[in-house]
Structures are given as structure tokens and as C-alpha cells.
Short mmCIF file of C-alpha atoms and ligand atoms in Angstrom, two decimals:
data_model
loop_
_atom_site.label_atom_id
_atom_site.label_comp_id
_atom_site.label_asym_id
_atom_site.label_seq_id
_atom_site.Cartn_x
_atom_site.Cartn_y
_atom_site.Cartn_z
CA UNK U 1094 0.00 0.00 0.00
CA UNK U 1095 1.04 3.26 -0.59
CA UNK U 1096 1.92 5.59 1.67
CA UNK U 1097 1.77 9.33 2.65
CA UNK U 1098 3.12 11.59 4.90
CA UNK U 1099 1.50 15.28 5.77
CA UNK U 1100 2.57 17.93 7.61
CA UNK U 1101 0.14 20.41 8.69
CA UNK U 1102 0.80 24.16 9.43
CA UNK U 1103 -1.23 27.24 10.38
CA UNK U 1104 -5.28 27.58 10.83
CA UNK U 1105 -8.08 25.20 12.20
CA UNK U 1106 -9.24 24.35 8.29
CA UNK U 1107 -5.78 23.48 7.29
CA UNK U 1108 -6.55 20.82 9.99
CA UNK U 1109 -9.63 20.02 8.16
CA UNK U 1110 -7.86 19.89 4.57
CA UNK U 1111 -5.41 17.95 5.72
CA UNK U 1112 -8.01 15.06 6.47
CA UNK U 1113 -9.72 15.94 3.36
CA UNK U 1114 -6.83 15.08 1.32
CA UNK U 1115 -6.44 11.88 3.47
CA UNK U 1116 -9.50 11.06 2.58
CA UNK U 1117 -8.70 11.62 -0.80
CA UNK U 1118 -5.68 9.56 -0.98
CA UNK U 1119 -7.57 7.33 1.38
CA UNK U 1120 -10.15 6.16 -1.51
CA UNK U 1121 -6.90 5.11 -3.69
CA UNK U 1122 -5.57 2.77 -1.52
CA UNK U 1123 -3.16 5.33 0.75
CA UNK U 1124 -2.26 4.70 4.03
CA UNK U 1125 -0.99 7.89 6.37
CA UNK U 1126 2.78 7.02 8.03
CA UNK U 1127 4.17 9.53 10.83
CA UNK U 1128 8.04 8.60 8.95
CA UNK U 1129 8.63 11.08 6.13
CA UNK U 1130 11.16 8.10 5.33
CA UNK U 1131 9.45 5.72 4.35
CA UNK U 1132 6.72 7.56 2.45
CA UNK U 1133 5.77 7.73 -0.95
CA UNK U 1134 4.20 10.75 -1.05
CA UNK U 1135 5.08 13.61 1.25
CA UNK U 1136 2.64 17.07 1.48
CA UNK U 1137 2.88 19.94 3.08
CA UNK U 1138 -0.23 21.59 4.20
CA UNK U 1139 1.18 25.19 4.34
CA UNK U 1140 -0.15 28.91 5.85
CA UNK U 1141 0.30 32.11 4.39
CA UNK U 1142 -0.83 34.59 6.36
CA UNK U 1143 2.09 36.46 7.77
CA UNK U 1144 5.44 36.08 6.41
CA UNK U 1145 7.59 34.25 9.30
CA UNK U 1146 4.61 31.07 8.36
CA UNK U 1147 6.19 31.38 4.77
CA UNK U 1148 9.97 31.18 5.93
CA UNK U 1149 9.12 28.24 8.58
CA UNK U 1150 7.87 25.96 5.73
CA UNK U 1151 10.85 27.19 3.81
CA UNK U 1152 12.99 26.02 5.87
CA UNK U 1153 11.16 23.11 6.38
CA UNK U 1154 11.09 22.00 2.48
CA UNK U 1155 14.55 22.85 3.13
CA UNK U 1156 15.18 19.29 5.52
CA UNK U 1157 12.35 17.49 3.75
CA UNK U 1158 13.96 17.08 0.36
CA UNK U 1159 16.11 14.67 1.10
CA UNK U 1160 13.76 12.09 1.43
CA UNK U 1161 12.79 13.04 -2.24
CA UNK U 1162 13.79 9.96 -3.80
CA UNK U 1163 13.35 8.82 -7.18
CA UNK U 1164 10.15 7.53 -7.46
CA UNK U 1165 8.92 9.28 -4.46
CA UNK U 1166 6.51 12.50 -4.78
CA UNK U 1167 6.79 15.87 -2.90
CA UNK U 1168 3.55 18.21 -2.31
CA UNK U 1169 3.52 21.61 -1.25
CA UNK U 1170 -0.33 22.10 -0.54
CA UNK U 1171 -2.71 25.07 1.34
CA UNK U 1172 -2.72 28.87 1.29
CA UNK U 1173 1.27 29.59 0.25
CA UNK U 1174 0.70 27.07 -2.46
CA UNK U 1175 -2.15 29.09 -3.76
CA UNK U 1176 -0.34 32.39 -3.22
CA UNK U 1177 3.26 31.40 -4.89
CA UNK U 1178 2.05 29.15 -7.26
CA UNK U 1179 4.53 28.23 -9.99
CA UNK U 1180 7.02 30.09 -8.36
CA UNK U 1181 7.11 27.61 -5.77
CA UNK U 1182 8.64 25.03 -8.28
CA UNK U 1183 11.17 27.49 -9.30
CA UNK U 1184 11.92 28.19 -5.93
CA UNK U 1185 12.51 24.71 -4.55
CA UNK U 1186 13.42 22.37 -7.42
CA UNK U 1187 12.84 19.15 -5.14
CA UNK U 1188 8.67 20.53 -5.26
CA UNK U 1189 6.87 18.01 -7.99
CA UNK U 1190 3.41 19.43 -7.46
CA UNK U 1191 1.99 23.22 -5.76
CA UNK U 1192 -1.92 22.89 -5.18
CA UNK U 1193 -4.13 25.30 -3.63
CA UNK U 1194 -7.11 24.75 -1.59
CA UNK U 1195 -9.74 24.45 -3.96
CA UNK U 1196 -7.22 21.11 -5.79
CA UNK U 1197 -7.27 18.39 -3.44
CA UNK U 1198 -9.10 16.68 -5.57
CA UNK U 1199 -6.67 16.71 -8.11
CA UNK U 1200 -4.02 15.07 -6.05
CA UNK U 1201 -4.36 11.47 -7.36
CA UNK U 1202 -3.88 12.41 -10.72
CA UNK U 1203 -1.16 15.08 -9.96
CA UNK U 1204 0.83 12.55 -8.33
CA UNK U 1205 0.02 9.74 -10.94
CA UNK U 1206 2.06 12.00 -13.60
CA UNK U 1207 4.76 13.05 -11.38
CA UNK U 1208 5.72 9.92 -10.75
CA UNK U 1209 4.97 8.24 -13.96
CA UNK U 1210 6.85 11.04 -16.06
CA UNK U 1211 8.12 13.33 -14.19
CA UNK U 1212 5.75 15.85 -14.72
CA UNK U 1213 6.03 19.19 -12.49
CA UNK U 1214 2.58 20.88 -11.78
CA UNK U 1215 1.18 23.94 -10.51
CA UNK U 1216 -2.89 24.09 -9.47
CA UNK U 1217 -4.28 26.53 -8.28
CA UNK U 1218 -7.89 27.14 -9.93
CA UNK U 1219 -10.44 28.43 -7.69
CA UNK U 1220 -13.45 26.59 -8.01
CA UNK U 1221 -16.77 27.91 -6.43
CA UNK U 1222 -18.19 24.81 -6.23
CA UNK U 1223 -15.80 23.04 -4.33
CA UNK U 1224 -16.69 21.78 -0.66
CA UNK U 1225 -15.38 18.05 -1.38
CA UNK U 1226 -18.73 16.61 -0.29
CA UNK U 1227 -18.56 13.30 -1.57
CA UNK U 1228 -14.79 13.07 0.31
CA UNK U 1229 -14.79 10.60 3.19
CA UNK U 1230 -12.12 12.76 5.18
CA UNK U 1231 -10.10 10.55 7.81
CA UNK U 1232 -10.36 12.36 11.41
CA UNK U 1233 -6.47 13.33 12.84
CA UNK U 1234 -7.73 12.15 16.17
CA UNK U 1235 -4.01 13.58 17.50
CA UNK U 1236 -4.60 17.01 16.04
CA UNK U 1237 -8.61 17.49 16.94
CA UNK U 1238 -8.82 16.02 20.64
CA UNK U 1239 -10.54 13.17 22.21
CA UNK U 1240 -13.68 12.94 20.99
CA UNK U 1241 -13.59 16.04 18.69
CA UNK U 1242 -13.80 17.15 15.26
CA UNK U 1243 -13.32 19.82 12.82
CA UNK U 1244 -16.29 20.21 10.56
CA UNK U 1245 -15.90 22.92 7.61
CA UNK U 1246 -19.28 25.03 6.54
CA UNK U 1247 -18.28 27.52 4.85
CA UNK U 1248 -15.07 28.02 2.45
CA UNK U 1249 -13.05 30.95 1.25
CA UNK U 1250 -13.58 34.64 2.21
CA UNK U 1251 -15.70 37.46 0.76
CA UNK U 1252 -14.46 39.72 3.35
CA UNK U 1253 -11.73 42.66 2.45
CA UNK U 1254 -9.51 43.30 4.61
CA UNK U 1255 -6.48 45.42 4.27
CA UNK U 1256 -4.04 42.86 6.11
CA UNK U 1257 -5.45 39.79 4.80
CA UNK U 1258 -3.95 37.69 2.31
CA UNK U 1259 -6.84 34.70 2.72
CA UNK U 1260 -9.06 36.20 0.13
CA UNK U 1261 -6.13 35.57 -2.37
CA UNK U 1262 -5.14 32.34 -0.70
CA UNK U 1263 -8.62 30.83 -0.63
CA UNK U 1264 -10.67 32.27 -2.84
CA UNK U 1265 -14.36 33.26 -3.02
CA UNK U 1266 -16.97 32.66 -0.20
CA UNK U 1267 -19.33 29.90 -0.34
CA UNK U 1268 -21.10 28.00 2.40
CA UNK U 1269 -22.21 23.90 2.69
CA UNK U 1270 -25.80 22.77 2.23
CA UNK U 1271 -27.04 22.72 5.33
CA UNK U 1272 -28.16 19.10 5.16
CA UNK U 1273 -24.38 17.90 4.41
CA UNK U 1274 -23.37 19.43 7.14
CA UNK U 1275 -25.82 17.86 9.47
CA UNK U 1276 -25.24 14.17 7.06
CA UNK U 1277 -21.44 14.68 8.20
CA UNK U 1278 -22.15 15.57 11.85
CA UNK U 1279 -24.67 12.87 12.06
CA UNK U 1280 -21.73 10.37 10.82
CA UNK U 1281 -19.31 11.80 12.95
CA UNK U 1282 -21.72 11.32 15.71
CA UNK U 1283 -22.68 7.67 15.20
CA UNK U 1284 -19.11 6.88 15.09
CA UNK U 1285 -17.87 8.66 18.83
CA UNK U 1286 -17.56 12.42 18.04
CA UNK U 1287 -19.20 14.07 20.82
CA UNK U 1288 -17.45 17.86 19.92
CA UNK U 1289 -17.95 19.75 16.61
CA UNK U 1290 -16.12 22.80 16.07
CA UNK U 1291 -17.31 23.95 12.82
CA UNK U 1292 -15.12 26.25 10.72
CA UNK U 1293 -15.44 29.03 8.39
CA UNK U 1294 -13.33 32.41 7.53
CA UNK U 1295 -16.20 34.99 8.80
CA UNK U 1296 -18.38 31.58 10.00
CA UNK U 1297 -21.60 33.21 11.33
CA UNK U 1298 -21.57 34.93 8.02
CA UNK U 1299 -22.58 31.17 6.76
CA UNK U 1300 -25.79 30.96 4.41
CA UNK U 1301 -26.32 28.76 1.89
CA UNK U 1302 -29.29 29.97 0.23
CA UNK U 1303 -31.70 29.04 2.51
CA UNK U 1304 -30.36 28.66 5.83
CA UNK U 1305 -27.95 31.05 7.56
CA UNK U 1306 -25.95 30.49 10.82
CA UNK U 1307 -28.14 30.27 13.53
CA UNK U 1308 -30.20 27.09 11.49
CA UNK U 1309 -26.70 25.61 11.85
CA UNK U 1310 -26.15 26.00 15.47
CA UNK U 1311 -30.11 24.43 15.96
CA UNK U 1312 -29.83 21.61 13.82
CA UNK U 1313 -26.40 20.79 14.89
CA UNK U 1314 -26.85 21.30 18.67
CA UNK U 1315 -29.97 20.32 19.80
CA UNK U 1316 -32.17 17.19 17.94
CA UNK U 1317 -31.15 16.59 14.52
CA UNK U 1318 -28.07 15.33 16.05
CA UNK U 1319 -28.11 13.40 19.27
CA UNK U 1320 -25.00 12.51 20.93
CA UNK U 1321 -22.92 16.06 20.06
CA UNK U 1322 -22.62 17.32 23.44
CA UNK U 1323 -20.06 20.50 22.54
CA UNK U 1324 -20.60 22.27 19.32
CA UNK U 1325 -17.80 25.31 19.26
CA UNK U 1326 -17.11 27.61 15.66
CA UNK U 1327 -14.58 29.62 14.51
CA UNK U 1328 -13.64 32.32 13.19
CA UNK U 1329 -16.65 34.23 13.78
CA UNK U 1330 -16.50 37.79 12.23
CA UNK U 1331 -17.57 41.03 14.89
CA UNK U 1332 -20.80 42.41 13.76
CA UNK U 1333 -22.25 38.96 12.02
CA UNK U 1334 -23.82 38.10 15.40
CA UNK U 1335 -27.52 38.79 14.30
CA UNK U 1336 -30.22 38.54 16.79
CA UNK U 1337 -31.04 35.29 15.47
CA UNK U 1338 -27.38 34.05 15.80
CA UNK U 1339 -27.24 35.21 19.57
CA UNK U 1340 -30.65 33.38 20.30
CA UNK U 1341 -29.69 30.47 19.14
CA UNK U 1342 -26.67 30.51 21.10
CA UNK U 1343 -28.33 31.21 24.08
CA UNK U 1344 -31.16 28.58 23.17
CA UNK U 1345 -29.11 26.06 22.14
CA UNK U 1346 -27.53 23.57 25.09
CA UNK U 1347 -24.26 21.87 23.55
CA UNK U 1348 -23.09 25.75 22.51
CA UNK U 1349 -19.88 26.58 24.06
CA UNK U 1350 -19.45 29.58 26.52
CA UNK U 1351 -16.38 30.71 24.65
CA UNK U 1352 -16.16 32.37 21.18
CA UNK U 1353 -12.99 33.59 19.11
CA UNK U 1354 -14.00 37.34 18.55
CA UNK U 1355 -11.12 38.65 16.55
CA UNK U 1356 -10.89 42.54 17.16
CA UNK U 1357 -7.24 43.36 15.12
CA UNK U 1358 -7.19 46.83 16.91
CA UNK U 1359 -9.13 48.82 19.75
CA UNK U 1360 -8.28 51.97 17.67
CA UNK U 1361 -11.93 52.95 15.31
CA UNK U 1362 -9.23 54.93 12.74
CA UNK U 1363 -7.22 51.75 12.60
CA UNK U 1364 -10.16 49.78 12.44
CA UNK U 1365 -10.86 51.66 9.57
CA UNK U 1366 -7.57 51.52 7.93
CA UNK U 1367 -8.06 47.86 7.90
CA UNK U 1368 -11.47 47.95 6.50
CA UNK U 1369 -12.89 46.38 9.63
CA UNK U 1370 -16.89 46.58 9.08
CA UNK U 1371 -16.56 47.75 12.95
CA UNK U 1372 -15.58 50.53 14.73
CA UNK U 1373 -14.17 50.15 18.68
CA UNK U 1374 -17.72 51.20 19.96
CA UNK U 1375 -19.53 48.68 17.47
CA UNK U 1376 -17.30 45.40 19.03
CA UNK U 1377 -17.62 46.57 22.38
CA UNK U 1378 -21.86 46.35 21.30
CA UNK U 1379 -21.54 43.07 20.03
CA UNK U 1380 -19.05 41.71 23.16
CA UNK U 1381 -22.05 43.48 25.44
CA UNK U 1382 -24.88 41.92 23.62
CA UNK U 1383 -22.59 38.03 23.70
CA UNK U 1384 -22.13 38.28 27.26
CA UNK U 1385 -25.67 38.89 28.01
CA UNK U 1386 -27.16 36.00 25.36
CA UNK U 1387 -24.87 33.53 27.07
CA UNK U 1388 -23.65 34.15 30.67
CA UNK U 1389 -20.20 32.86 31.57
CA UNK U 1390 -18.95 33.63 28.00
CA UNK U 1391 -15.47 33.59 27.53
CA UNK U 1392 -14.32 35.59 24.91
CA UNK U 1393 -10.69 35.73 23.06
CA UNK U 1394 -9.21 37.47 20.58
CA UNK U 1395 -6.65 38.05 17.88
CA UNK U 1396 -4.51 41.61 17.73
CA UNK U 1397 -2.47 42.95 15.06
CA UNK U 1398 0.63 45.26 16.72
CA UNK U 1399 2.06 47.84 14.16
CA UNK U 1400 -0.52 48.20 11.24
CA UNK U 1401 0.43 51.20 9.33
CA UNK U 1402 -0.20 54.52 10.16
CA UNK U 1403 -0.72 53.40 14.03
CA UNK U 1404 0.06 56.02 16.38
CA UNK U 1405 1.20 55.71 19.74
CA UNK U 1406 -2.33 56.67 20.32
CA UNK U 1407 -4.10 54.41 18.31
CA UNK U 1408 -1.82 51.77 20.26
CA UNK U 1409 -2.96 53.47 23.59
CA UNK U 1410 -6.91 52.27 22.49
CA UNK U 1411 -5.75 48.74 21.82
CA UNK U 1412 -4.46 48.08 25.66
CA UNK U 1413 -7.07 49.87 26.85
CA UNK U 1414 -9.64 47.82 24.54
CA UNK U 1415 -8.30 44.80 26.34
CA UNK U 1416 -8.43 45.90 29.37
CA UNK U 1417 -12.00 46.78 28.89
CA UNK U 1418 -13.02 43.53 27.66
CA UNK U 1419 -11.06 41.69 29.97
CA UNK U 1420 -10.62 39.23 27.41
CA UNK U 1421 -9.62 35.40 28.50
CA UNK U 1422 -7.67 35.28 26.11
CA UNK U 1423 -5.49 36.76 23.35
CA UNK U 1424 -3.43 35.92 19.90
CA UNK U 1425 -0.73 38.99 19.46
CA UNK U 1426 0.58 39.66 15.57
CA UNK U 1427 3.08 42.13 14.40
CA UNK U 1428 2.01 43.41 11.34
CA UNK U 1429 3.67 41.54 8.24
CA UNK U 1430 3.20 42.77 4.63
CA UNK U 1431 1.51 40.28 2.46
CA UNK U 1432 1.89 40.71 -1.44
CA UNK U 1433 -0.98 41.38 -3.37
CA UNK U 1434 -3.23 42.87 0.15
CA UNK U 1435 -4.73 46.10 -0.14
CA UNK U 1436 -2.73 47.37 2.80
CA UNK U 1437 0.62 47.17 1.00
CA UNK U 1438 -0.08 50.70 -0.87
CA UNK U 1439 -0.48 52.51 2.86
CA UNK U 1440 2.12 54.53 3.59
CA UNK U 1441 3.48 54.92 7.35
CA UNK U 1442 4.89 51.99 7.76
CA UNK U 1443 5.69 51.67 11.43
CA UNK U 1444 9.50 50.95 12.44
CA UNK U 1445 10.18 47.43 13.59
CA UNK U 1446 11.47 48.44 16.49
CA UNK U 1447 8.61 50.51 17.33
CA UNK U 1448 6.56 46.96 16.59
CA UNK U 1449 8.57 45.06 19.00
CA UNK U 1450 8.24 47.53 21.31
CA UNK U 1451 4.73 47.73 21.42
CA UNK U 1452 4.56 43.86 21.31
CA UNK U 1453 6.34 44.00 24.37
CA UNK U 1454 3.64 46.39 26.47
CA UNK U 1455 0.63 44.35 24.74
CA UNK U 1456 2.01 40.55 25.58
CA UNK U 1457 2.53 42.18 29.33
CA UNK U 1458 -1.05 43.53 29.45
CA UNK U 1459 -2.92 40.72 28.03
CA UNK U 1460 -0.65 38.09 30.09
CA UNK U 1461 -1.98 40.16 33.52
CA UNK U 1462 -5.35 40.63 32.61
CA UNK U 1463 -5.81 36.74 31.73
CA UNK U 1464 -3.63 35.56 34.73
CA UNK U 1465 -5.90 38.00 36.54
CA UNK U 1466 -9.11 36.35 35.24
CA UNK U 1467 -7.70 32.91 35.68
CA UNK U 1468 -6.84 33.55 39.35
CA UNK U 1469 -10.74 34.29 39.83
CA UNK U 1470 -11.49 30.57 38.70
CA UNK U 1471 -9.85 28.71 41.41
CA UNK U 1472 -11.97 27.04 43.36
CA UNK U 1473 -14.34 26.66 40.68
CA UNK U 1474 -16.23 23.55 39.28
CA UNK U 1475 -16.31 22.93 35.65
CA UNK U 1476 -17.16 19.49 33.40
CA UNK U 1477 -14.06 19.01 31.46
CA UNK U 1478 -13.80 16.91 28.01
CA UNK U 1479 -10.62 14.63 28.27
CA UNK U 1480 -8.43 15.02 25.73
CA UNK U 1481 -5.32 13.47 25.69
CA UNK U 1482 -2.22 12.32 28.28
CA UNK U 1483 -0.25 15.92 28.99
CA UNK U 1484 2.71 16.71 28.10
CA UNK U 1485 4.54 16.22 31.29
CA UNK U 1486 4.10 13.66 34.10
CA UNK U 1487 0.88 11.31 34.33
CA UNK U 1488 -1.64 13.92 33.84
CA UNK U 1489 -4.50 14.09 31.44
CA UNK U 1490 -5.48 17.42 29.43
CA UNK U 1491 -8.93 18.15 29.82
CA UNK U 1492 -11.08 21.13 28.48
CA UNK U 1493 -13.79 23.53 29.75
CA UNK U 1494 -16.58 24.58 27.79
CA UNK U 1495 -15.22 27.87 28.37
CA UNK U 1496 -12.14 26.94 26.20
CA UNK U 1497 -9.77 26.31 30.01
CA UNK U 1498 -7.29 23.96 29.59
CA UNK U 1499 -6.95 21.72 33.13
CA UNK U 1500 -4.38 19.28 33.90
CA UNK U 1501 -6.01 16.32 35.98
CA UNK U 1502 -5.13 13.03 37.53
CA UNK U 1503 -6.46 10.45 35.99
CA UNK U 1504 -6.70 6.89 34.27
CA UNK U 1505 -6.24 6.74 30.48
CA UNK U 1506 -9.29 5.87 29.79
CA UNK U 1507 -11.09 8.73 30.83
CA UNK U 1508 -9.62 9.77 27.63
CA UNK U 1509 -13.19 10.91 25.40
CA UNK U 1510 -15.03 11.20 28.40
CA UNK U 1511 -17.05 14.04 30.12
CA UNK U 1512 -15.83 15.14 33.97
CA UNK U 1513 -16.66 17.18 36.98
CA UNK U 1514 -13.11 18.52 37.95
CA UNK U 1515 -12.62 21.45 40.50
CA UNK U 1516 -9.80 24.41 39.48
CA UNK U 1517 -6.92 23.61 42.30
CA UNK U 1518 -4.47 26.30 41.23
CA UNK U 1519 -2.88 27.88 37.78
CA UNK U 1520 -0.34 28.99 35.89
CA UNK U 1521 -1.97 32.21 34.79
CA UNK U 1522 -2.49 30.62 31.82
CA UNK U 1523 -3.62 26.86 32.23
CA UNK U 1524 -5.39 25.26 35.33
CA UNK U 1525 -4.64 22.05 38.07
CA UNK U 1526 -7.74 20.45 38.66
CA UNK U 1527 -9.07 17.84 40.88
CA UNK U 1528 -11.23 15.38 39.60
CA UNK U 1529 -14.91 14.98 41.51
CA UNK U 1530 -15.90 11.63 42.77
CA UNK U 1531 -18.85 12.06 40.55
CA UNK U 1532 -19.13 12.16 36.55
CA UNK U 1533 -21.33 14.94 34.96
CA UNK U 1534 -23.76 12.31 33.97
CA UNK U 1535 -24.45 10.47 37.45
N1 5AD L 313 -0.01 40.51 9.58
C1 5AD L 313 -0.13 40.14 10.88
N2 5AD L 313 -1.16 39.40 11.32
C2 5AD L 313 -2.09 39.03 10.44
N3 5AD L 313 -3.21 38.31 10.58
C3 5AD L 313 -3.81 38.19 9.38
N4 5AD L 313 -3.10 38.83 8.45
C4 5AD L 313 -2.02 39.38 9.08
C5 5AD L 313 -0.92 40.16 8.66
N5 5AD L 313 -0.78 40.55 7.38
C6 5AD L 313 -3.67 37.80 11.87
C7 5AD L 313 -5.04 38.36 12.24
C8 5AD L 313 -5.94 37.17 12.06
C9 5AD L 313 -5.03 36.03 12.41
C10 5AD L 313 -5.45 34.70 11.93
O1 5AD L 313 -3.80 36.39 11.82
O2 5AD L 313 -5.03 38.77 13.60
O3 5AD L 313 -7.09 37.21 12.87
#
């Protein structure tokens, strides 16, 4: 049997790509190894979306070539694929085949006629169509959690803005059919999956014609699907939390108190700049009208540092944004010029020192206001999905609803499995917990 070997960088859907394409290969016979040396087919799944992802898998085709033997096939895949294209061969002469996002279902064929003769391709065709529905992907239990899966709903971005290279990367936005989404999470379902995190580049934006997010959330979460217990979605975009979105949240049981609310700046001319569809009073609305549709929400972010044209004072709004919000989390970017992104022909370019700089104060800020939070939580009782064994030692890392990570004692086979564990102490960052005598379920 053959046999390939991926590696996976960046985002949540390059996750969910990855499997697609196992799936892919899957259906031809293709087994998945963990030893690029023994494969026969080697892909990287890459990221594009600031330039130090670029130079990583650089470097990374960099060691990976030598196990580019004749007769052997080697893939660079995902958003730099799309965005370099044939350049990519030029660049790295070991590369056989570049594919974008919307290809994956090309890859049999590519690889057929790289192998047989030698052929070096480039694909990178949008196609509107594409959501791979007939693709059996094969879950990355390792990557998605015990018990959890990634489910895509929507692909590609219609959004604009200044920074962002995905609109380039993955082309034009288009959402699922709301019954194959419910088909796959009913599948997913009857085979163990008791947490969906369904992803989309501006996901609450999803509609497909005749349903829009908040049919999702319903269908998914409560009835049509019995045994999901944790439904979760990202990235949700600011001000597509419609009244109907919230309710459903709030009406809908196996929704997660936590949600990915990525703000970029607290300053409203940055926000601007960037072609946010927000200003800072706007997110602080829609963070107000979250908190009261589901109580308990915790709520993180992304931040870019060092857009240009950002004043000290536009800086100045984005600490005190987060210490407004009190976020439980935070994501911290410098600024990196993407190719192609609107944002390239602003002048003002701030200093890289200044950047780092201002890194430095944000990364402070946000690591005291989440330590702060954290500290509130011990003592506090929380059912926990186990995920996997930790890192270090004999624990077991479990999840909150809330998006907490907890390290608990435990046997392995709790792995999967829903518990009642209570906060013991923390890092500022991650949690001890106890485990109660008690499952959630008893
Ligand atoms: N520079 C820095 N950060 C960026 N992001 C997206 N584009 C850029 C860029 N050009 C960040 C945003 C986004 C996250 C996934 O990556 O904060 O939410």
C-alpha cells in the first residue's frame, strides 16, 4: 500500500484539509505514516498569512527534500501554495506538485504524472463549487482532541480586509448545504464524536441559500443530532452576530461559553484603515450583547501590533480595549506585509522596532489581565472533556466549555469522556484540577 506523509501548518481548516486530502488519498488505496522516510508521497499543508509562516515551511522543504527519492513525490499544498504558485517550483526544485485549496481533488492524478513522467505541476484554480462533499475525510484524532472534530461550513472569504492575504489564498466565499453538514455531523456522531467545532473564515456569516448560521447551530446542537454534546465555531467575524445568531446561542444547550471574537485593533481609525466593518464602539456592542445572550462567555481574541499609520495613540486604544473587555484570552501579531493585500499601498509603515516595542507592552497587558481572570477561577467547578495524556508527568489534558485547559489526575481511559473537575491552582495561563468523585452524567 502506498503511503503518505502530511505535515500540517497554520489555521483550524488546514486541519480540516489535511483530512480531506487523506480522505482523498484514502479512496486510492493510501495509508498515512508519521516517517517522512518511508513515504511515498510527502505534502505539506502550508499557511500564508504572515510572512515568518512562509519562511518556517521554507525552511522546512529545506530538511524534507532529502527524502525526495526517485520515485517518491513531494507536495507543497494550502494557502502559500495558492499564493506562490509556480514560483514555488522554481523556488525549490525538489517541489513536484503546488496545489491550492480548492485542488485536493486533483491530487491522485497530480501525483500519478509526477511519478509516472516526471511531470512538475502547478494548481491553483479556484473553483466555487468546491466543498469536497462526496470526500470521506479521515479524522487526525491527534490534532482534533478526544472525541472532537473539525467540521468545515463555509469556504473561502468574501471579506476585504487590508491585512489579509486569505481572500487571495482561498478564494471566493461559499457555504455547505445545510443538510451535508448535518449528514457529516450525524456520521461523525454515530461513530464517537461528541465535539464539533465547525469552521469558516467569517463563519456566522454562513448561508447557503436558505439557511444562515443560527439554522446551523439548531440543527447541529440540539435534535437533529443526538449525541454532540459540545458544538464550538470559529472564526466568527464582529458584527455577524444577528439577533437570530445570539438566540440560538443562548437557546441552544451543547453551545460553548467561549467564542474567538477577533478585534485586530481597539483603535476605530485603525479599524478603519483595515477595513474592519466595525468601529471600537460597534465590538464593544456586540461583546455586550454576547455576554448577556450567554452568561459565563469567555471571549478571546486576535490583535495585530504595528498596522500602518498606528500612532502611539491608536496603540494606547488597543491596551485599553483589552483591558476593557477583559478578554480570556489573546493571539498577538506584528504586522507583516503580504503581497498582493490592499494594505501594502499605505504609507506609514511603522518601524520594527517601534513593533517590537509595542509587542512587548501588549504581551505584558494581556498576560496580567488573563492571569488575573484565571486567578478568579480557582476554586471553581467545571465538566471538562478529556483530551489526551499531557505533556509532562501522568496527567490528562482536559477542556472547559469555556475553552480552560486543566491538567487532571487520571486513568487513560477517561480519555473521550465528560468530567466534573474542580480548578486547584494555575499557571496564569492553564489550570490544576481535581477530579470529583462524581461524573457529569451520574
Ligand atoms: N499581519 C499580521 N497578522 C495578520 N493576521 C492576518 N493577516 C495578518 C498580517 N498581514 C492575523 C489576524 C488574524 C489572524 C489569523 O492572523 O489577527 O485574525
Amino acid at each position: 500500500m502506498p503511503r503518505i506523509y502530511i505535515e500540517t501548518y497554520g489555521c483550524q481548516m488546514n486541519v480540516s484539509d489535511s483530512e480531506l486530502m487523506l480522505g482523498v488519498l484514502g479512496r486510492e488505496g493510501y495509508v498515512r505514516t508519521e516517517d517522512p522516510a518511508e513515504a511515498d508521497v510527502l505534502l505539506v499543508n502550508t499557511c500564508a498569512v504572515r510572512d515568518h509562516a512562509e519562511q518556517r515551511v521554507l525552511g522546512r522543504m529545506g530538511e524534507l527534500k532529502r527524502y525526495k527519492q526517485p520515485g517518491r513525490v513531494l507536495g507543497v499544498v494550502g494557502c502559500m501554495a495558492q499564493r506562490l504558485g509556480p514560483k514555488l517550483l522554481e523556488r525549490v526544485p525538489q517541489v513536484d506538485l503546488v496545489i491550492g485549496p480548492d485542488g485536493y481533488r486533483g491530487l491522485p492524478e497530480l501525483i500519478a504524472r509526477a511519478r509516472d513522467g516526471g511531470e512538475r505541476a502547478a494548481e491553483v484554480e479556484f473553483k466555487e463549487w468546491e466543498h469536497y462533499e462526496d470526500v470521506p475525510a479521515v479524522r487526525d484524532n491527534a490534532a482534533s482532541g478526544g472525541g472532537g472534530a473539525f467540521v468545515t461550513v463555509q469556504r473561502g472569504c468574501d471579506y476585504r480586509c487590508t491585512f489579509c492575504i486569505v481572500p487571495m489564498t482561498r478564494g471566493p466565499e461559499r457555504s455547505r448545504k445545510l443538510a451535508d453538514v448535518v449528514g457529516e455531523v450525524t456520521r461523525l456522531a454515530a461513530n464517537g464524536t461528541t465535539e464539533v467545532t465547525l469552521l469558516g473564515q467569517t463563519v456566522n456569516s454562513y448561508h447557503d441559500g436558505e439557511h444562515d448560521f443560527a439554522d446551523v447551530l439548531r440543527a447541529v446542537g440540539r435534535g437533529a443530532v443526538d449525541g454532540i454534546r459540545r458544538l464550538r465555531f470559529t472564526s466568527p467575524y464582529p458584527t455577524d452576530f444577528t439577533e437570530r445568531v445570539l438566540r440560538a446561542m443562548a437557546e441552544t444547550p451543547a453551545v460553548c461559553e467561549h467564542v474567538h471574537l477577533p478585534v485586530q485593533s481597539g483603535s476605530s481609525r485603525t479599524l478603519k484603515r483595515m477595513l474592519r466593518r466595525y468601529d471600537r464602539a460597534r465590538y464593544l456592542e456586540v461583546v455586550a450583547a454576547l455576554r448577556q445572550a450567554v452568561p459565563g462567555i469567555a471571549l478571546s481574541t486576535d490583535i495585530i501590533v504595528g498596522f500602518p499609520g498606528e500612532t502611539e495613540a491608536d496603540f494606547q486604544e488597543t491596551l485599553s480595549l483589552v483591558e476593557e473587555v477583559q478578554f480570556d484570552d489573546a493571539f498577538t501579531f506584528k504586522y507583516s506585509v503580504r503581497e498582493g493585500t490592499p494594505a501594502v499601498k499605505i504609507s506609514d509603515h511603522v518601524d520594527p522596532e517601534v513593533q517590537t516595542e509595542r509587542m512587548g507592552r501588549l504581551v505584558a497587558l494581556v498576560r496580567r489581565v488573563v492571569r488575573q481572570r484565571n486567578i478568579g477561577l480557582v476554586g471553581t467547578t467545571h465538566e471538562v472533556l478529556v483530551e489526551r495524556p499531557a505533556r509532562r508527568g501522568d496527567l490528562l489534558q482536559c477542556r472547559t466549555r469555556t475553552n480552560k485547559i486543566a491538567l487532571a489526575q487520571g486513568p487513560a481511559e477517561w480519555i473521550g469522556t465528560y468530567r466534573q473537575v474542580r480548578f486547584t491552582g494555575t499557571t496564569g495561563s492553564t489550570f490544576t484540577a481535581w477530579p470529583l468523585e462524581q461524573p457529569a452524567w451520574a
